[in-house]
Amino acid sequence: MSVSSSVRRTTVAGAIAAVVVGAVALPAAAVQQPAHPARASVYISKVQYDSPGRDNRSPRSLNAEWVDVTNSTRKTVNLDRWTLKDDAGHTYTFRHVRLAGRATVRVHTGIGRDTRTDLYQDRRTYVWNNNGDTATLRTDRGRVDDRVSWGRDRSHRH
């Protein structure tokens, strides 16, 4: 074997190695960029805006209308003075609520006794419109943390 063929093999092997490293490195760089915008650490995870059955304003029907608020972090979040509001201005203010890490609290429209997993707005009328509305979650400083809309001409998350 001549020196020149040995150099060619080394050069070809080096080029192949560079291509393999480049191919492996490219997907790793692409993975670091998020596919979608980051979601707030506390967010509206689900809305039941149309309670099942007839809308007869019974406690059972009112409490079957709810919004789930989820903490996706590992740390407890103090929700004191945060608000949950609809398009018409009906506002629920969280009082003395600490949401544990990786936990969800359900905010019911009707009357009930607050627990770690269920809160009640203590209303005698419905809040969330079945044909379209927006649920807005704001921090105690008034910053919009999350917003979910439904109905005609509305997207599901803003």
PDB file of C-alpha atoms in Angstrom:
ATOM      1  CA  MET A   1       0.000   0.000   0.000  1.00  0.00           C
ATOM      2  CA  SER A   2       1.339   3.386  -0.935  1.00  0.00           C
ATOM      3  CA  VAL A   3       1.429   6.418   1.307  1.00  0.00           C
ATOM      4  CA  SER A   4      -0.996   8.299  -0.957  1.00  0.00           C
ATOM      5  CA  SER A   5      -3.679   5.564  -0.744  1.00  0.00           C
ATOM      6  CA  SER A   6      -3.221   5.475   3.042  1.00  0.00           C
ATOM      7  CA  VAL A   7      -3.695   9.269   3.176  1.00  0.00           C
ATOM      8  CA  ARG A   8      -6.783   8.993   0.946  1.00  0.00           C
ATOM      9  CA  ARG A   9      -8.330   6.354   3.229  1.00  0.00           C
ATOM     10  CA  THR A  10      -7.621   8.515   6.285  1.00  0.00           C
ATOM     11  CA  THR A  11      -9.088  11.570   4.555  1.00  0.00           C
ATOM     12  CA  VAL A  12     -12.200   9.639   3.472  1.00  0.00           C
ATOM     13  CA  ALA A  13     -12.579   8.165   6.966  1.00  0.00           C
ATOM     14  CA  GLY A  14     -12.272  11.680   8.432  1.00  0.00           C
ATOM     15  CA  ALA A  15     -14.891  13.039   6.032  1.00  0.00           C
ATOM     16  CA  ILE A  16     -17.299  10.220   6.863  1.00  0.00           C
ATOM     17  CA  ALA A  17     -16.763  10.818  10.576  1.00  0.00           C
ATOM     18  CA  ALA A  18     -17.504  14.545  10.110  1.00  0.00           C
ATOM     19  CA  VAL A  19     -20.734  13.759   8.244  1.00  0.00           C
ATOM     20  CA  VAL A  20     -21.842  11.282  10.946  1.00  0.00           C
ATOM     21  CA  VAL A  21     -21.037  13.750  13.749  1.00  0.00           C
ATOM     22  CA  GLY A  22     -22.830  16.527  11.862  1.00  0.00           C
ATOM     23  CA  ALA A  23     -25.897  14.348  11.319  1.00  0.00           C
ATOM     24  CA  VAL A  24     -26.008  13.413  14.994  1.00  0.00           C
ATOM     25  CA  ALA A  25     -25.420  16.994  16.160  1.00  0.00           C
ATOM     26  CA  LEU A  26     -28.148  18.490  13.951  1.00  0.00           C
ATOM     27  CA  PRO A  27     -31.118  16.752  15.563  1.00  0.00           C
ATOM     28  CA  ALA A  28     -29.743  17.541  19.037  1.00  0.00           C
ATOM     29  CA  ALA A  29     -29.747  21.260  18.198  1.00  0.00           C
ATOM     30  CA  ALA A  30     -33.259  21.021  16.770  1.00  0.00           C
ATOM     31  CA  VAL A  31     -34.538  19.303  19.933  1.00  0.00           C
ATOM     32  CA  GLN A  32     -33.431  22.259  22.083  1.00  0.00           C
ATOM     33  CA  GLN A  33     -35.843  24.609  20.284  1.00  0.00           C
ATOM     34  CA  PRO A  34     -39.437  24.265  21.568  1.00  0.00           C
ATOM     35  CA  ALA A  35     -42.021  23.062  19.065  1.00  0.00           C
ATOM     36  CA  HIS A  36     -44.616  25.435  20.576  1.00  0.00           C
ATOM     37  CA  PRO A  37     -44.572  28.402  22.960  1.00  0.00           C
ATOM     38  CA  ALA A  38     -43.983  27.549  26.591  1.00  0.00           C
ATOM     39  CA  ARG A  39     -47.128  27.184  28.692  1.00  0.00           C
ATOM     40  CA  ALA A  40     -47.435  29.089  31.967  1.00  0.00           C
ATOM     41  CA  SER A  41     -46.493  27.044  35.022  1.00  0.00           C
ATOM     42  CA  VAL A  42     -50.031  27.566  36.376  1.00  0.00           C
ATOM     43  CA  TYR A  43     -52.667  27.258  33.677  1.00  0.00           C
ATOM     44  CA  ILE A  44     -56.292  26.471  32.876  1.00  0.00           C
ATOM     45  CA  SER A  45     -56.181  22.780  32.070  1.00  0.00           C
ATOM     46  CA  LYS A  46     -59.873  22.086  31.413  1.00  0.00           C
ATOM     47  CA  VAL A  47     -63.226  23.873  31.339  1.00  0.00           C
ATOM     48  CA  GLN A  48     -66.675  22.296  31.759  1.00  0.00           C
ATOM     49  CA  TYR A  49     -68.730  25.278  30.593  1.00  0.00           C
ATOM     50  CA  ASP A  50     -71.928  23.346  29.821  1.00  0.00           C
ATOM     51  CA  SER A  51     -73.064  21.358  32.839  1.00  0.00           C
ATOM     52  CA  PRO A  52     -74.602  18.021  31.842  1.00  0.00           C
ATOM     53  CA  GLY A  53     -78.394  17.855  31.806  1.00  0.00           C
ATOM     54  CA  ARG A  54     -80.841  20.744  32.089  1.00  0.00           C
ATOM     55  CA  ASP A  55     -79.615  24.155  33.163  1.00  0.00           C
ATOM     56  CA  ASN A  56     -82.034  24.485  36.092  1.00  0.00           C
ATOM     57  CA  ARG A  57     -79.752  26.398  38.498  1.00  0.00           C
ATOM     58  CA  SER A  58     -79.823  23.543  41.001  1.00  0.00           C
ATOM     59  CA  PRO A  59     -76.712  23.238  43.188  1.00  0.00           C
ATOM     60  CA  ARG A  60     -75.821  20.024  41.366  1.00  0.00           C
ATOM     61  CA  SER A  61     -76.111  21.679  37.923  1.00  0.00           C
ATOM     62  CA  LEU A  62     -74.203  24.809  38.987  1.00  0.00           C
ATOM     63  CA  ASN A  63     -71.385  22.738  40.470  1.00  0.00           C
ATOM     64  CA  ALA A  64     -71.144  20.675  37.280  1.00  0.00           C
ATOM     65  CA  GLU A  65     -69.888  23.879  35.604  1.00  0.00           C
ATOM     66  CA  TRP A  66     -66.211  24.282  36.507  1.00  0.00           C
ATOM     67  CA  VAL A  67     -62.672  25.265  35.543  1.00  0.00           C
ATOM     68  CA  ASP A  68     -59.570  23.221  36.378  1.00  0.00           C
ATOM     69  CA  VAL A  69     -56.426  25.175  37.272  1.00  0.00           C
ATOM     70  CA  THR A  70     -53.201  23.145  37.212  1.00  0.00           C
ATOM     71  CA  ASN A  71     -49.728  23.773  38.629  1.00  0.00           C
ATOM     72  CA  SER A  72     -47.227  22.032  36.339  1.00  0.00           C
ATOM     73  CA  THR A  73     -44.196  22.801  38.518  1.00  0.00           C
ATOM     74  CA  ARG A  74     -42.845  20.840  41.459  1.00  0.00           C
ATOM     75  CA  LYS A  75     -43.171  23.829  43.804  1.00  0.00           C
ATOM     76  CA  THR A  76     -46.289  24.976  45.629  1.00  0.00           C
ATOM     77  CA  VAL A  77     -47.737  28.197  44.183  1.00  0.00           C
ATOM     78  CA  ASN A  78     -49.579  30.756  46.307  1.00  0.00           C
ATOM     79  CA  LEU A  79     -52.760  31.686  44.384  1.00  0.00           C
ATOM     80  CA  ASP A  80     -53.930  34.227  46.973  1.00  0.00           C
ATOM     81  CA  ARG A  81     -55.592  37.183  45.140  1.00  0.00           C
ATOM     82  CA  TRP A  82     -55.305  35.517  41.688  1.00  0.00           C
ATOM     83  CA  THR A  83     -58.523  35.827  39.684  1.00  0.00           C
ATOM     84  CA  LEU A  84     -60.569  33.757  37.258  1.00  0.00           C
ATOM     85  CA  LYS A  85     -62.838  35.871  35.059  1.00  0.00           C
ATOM     86  CA  ASP A  86     -65.282  35.453  32.151  1.00  0.00           C
ATOM     87  CA  ASP A  87     -66.049  37.859  29.268  1.00  0.00           C
ATOM     88  CA  ALA A  88     -69.009  39.387  31.153  1.00  0.00           C
ATOM     89  CA  GLY A  89     -66.804  40.327  34.104  1.00  0.00           C
ATOM     90  CA  HIS A  90     -67.869  37.621  36.577  1.00  0.00           C
ATOM     91  CA  THR A  91     -64.746  37.353  38.719  1.00  0.00           C
ATOM     92  CA  TYR A  92     -63.698  34.721  41.242  1.00  0.00           C
ATOM     93  CA  THR A  93     -60.818  35.711  43.523  1.00  0.00           C
ATOM     94  CA  PHE A  94     -58.718  32.949  45.072  1.00  0.00           C
ATOM     95  CA  ARG A  95     -58.400  33.443  48.858  1.00  0.00           C
ATOM     96  CA  HIS A  96     -55.762  31.672  50.930  1.00  0.00           C
ATOM     97  CA  VAL A  97     -55.168  29.007  48.286  1.00  0.00           C
ATOM     98  CA  ARG A  98     -51.822  27.251  47.931  1.00  0.00           C
ATOM     99  CA  LEU A  99     -51.710  24.901  44.952  1.00  0.00           C
ATOM    100  CA  ALA A 100     -49.265  22.058  45.492  1.00  0.00           C
ATOM    101  CA  GLY A 101     -46.774  21.069  42.818  1.00  0.00           C
ATOM    102  CA  ARG A 102     -48.176  18.883  40.023  1.00  0.00           C
ATOM    103  CA  ALA A 103     -51.697  19.429  41.418  1.00  0.00           C
ATOM    104  CA  THR A 104     -55.025  20.651  40.040  1.00  0.00           C
ATOM    105  CA  VAL A 105     -57.816  22.525  41.770  1.00  0.00           C
ATOM    106  CA  ARG A 106     -61.357  22.585  40.362  1.00  0.00           C
ATOM    107  CA  VAL A 107     -63.256  25.870  40.668  1.00  0.00           C
ATOM    108  CA  HIS A 108     -67.016  25.148  40.679  1.00  0.00           C
ATOM    109  CA  THR A 109     -69.599  27.838  39.932  1.00  0.00           C
ATOM    110  CA  GLY A 110     -72.093  26.900  42.663  1.00  0.00           C
ATOM    111  CA  ILE A 111     -72.115  26.707  46.436  1.00  0.00           C
ATOM    112  CA  GLY A 112     -70.002  24.262  48.443  1.00  0.00           C
ATOM    113  CA  ARG A 113     -67.284  23.799  51.031  1.00  0.00           C
ATOM    114  CA  ASP A 114     -63.761  24.525  49.773  1.00  0.00           C
ATOM    115  CA  THR A 115     -61.229  21.700  49.973  1.00  0.00           C
ATOM    116  CA  ARG A 116     -57.683  21.185  48.740  1.00  0.00           C
ATOM    117  CA  THR A 117     -59.011  19.925  45.368  1.00  0.00           C
ATOM    118  CA  ASP A 118     -62.342  21.767  44.973  1.00  0.00           C
ATOM    119  CA  LEU A 119     -63.195  25.456  45.345  1.00  0.00           C
ATOM    120  CA  TYR A 120     -66.627  27.068  45.035  1.00  0.00           C
ATOM    121  CA  GLN A 121     -67.550  30.502  43.695  1.00  0.00           C
ATOM    122  CA  ASP A 122     -70.768  30.387  45.768  1.00  0.00           C
ATOM    123  CA  ARG A 123     -72.933  31.676  42.904  1.00  0.00           C
ATOM    124  CA  ARG A 124     -76.594  30.968  42.256  1.00  0.00           C
ATOM    125  CA  THR A 125     -76.361  31.605  38.489  1.00  0.00           C
ATOM    126  CA  TYR A 126     -74.141  30.212  35.714  1.00  0.00           C
ATOM    127  CA  VAL A 127     -70.915  31.990  34.761  1.00  0.00           C
ATOM    128  CA  TRP A 128     -69.600  30.280  31.639  1.00  0.00           C
ATOM    129  CA  ASN A 129     -71.660  30.765  28.474  1.00  0.00           C
ATOM    130  CA  ASN A 130     -72.330  27.558  26.558  1.00  0.00           C
ATOM    131  CA  ASN A 131     -72.264  29.222  23.123  1.00  0.00           C
ATOM    132  CA  GLY A 132     -68.923  30.974  23.643  1.00  0.00           C
ATOM    133  CA  ASP A 133     -66.874  32.638  26.343  1.00  0.00           C
ATOM    134  CA  THR A 134     -63.331  33.141  27.605  1.00  0.00           C
ATOM    135  CA  ALA A 135     -61.873  32.061  30.942  1.00  0.00           C
ATOM    136  CA  THR A 136     -58.983  34.321  31.969  1.00  0.00           C
ATOM    137  CA  LEU A 137     -56.599  33.468  34.809  1.00  0.00           C
ATOM    138  CA  ARG A 138     -54.669  36.452  36.220  1.00  0.00           C
ATOM    139  CA  THR A 139     -51.942  36.615  38.837  1.00  0.00           C
ATOM    140  CA  ASP A 140     -52.232  38.710  41.992  1.00  0.00           C
ATOM    141  CA  ARG A 141     -50.431  41.472  40.061  1.00  0.00           C
ATOM    142  CA  GLY A 142     -52.991  41.458  37.241  1.00  0.00           C
ATOM    143  CA  ARG A 143     -50.815  39.722  34.634  1.00  0.00           C
ATOM    144  CA  VAL A 144     -52.702  37.295  32.371  1.00  0.00           C
ATOM    145  CA  ASP A 145     -51.304  33.877  33.185  1.00  0.00           C
ATOM    146  CA  ASP A 146     -53.591  31.913  30.867  1.00  0.00           C
ATOM    147  CA  ARG A 147     -56.715  32.346  28.760  1.00  0.00           C
ATOM    148  CA  VAL A 148     -58.977  29.704  27.216  1.00  0.00           C
ATOM    149  CA  SER A 149     -61.836  30.465  24.804  1.00  0.00           C
ATOM    150  CA  TRP A 150     -64.561  28.364  23.219  1.00  0.00           C
ATOM    151  CA  GLY A 151     -67.496  28.807  20.877  1.00  0.00           C
ATOM    152  CA  ARG A 152     -67.935  30.231  17.401  1.00  0.00           C
ATOM    153  CA  ASP A 153     -64.960  32.142  15.947  1.00  0.00           C
ATOM    154  CA  ARG A 154     -62.790  31.491  19.008  1.00  0.00           C
ATOM    155  CA  SER A 155     -59.648  29.458  19.375  1.00  0.00           C
ATOM    156  CA  HIS A 156     -59.187  27.254  22.398  1.00  0.00           C
ATOM    157  CA  ARG A 157     -56.104  28.935  23.853  1.00  0.00           C
ATOM    158  CA  HIS A 158     -54.640  32.419  23.507  1.00  0.00           C
TER     159      HIS A 158
END
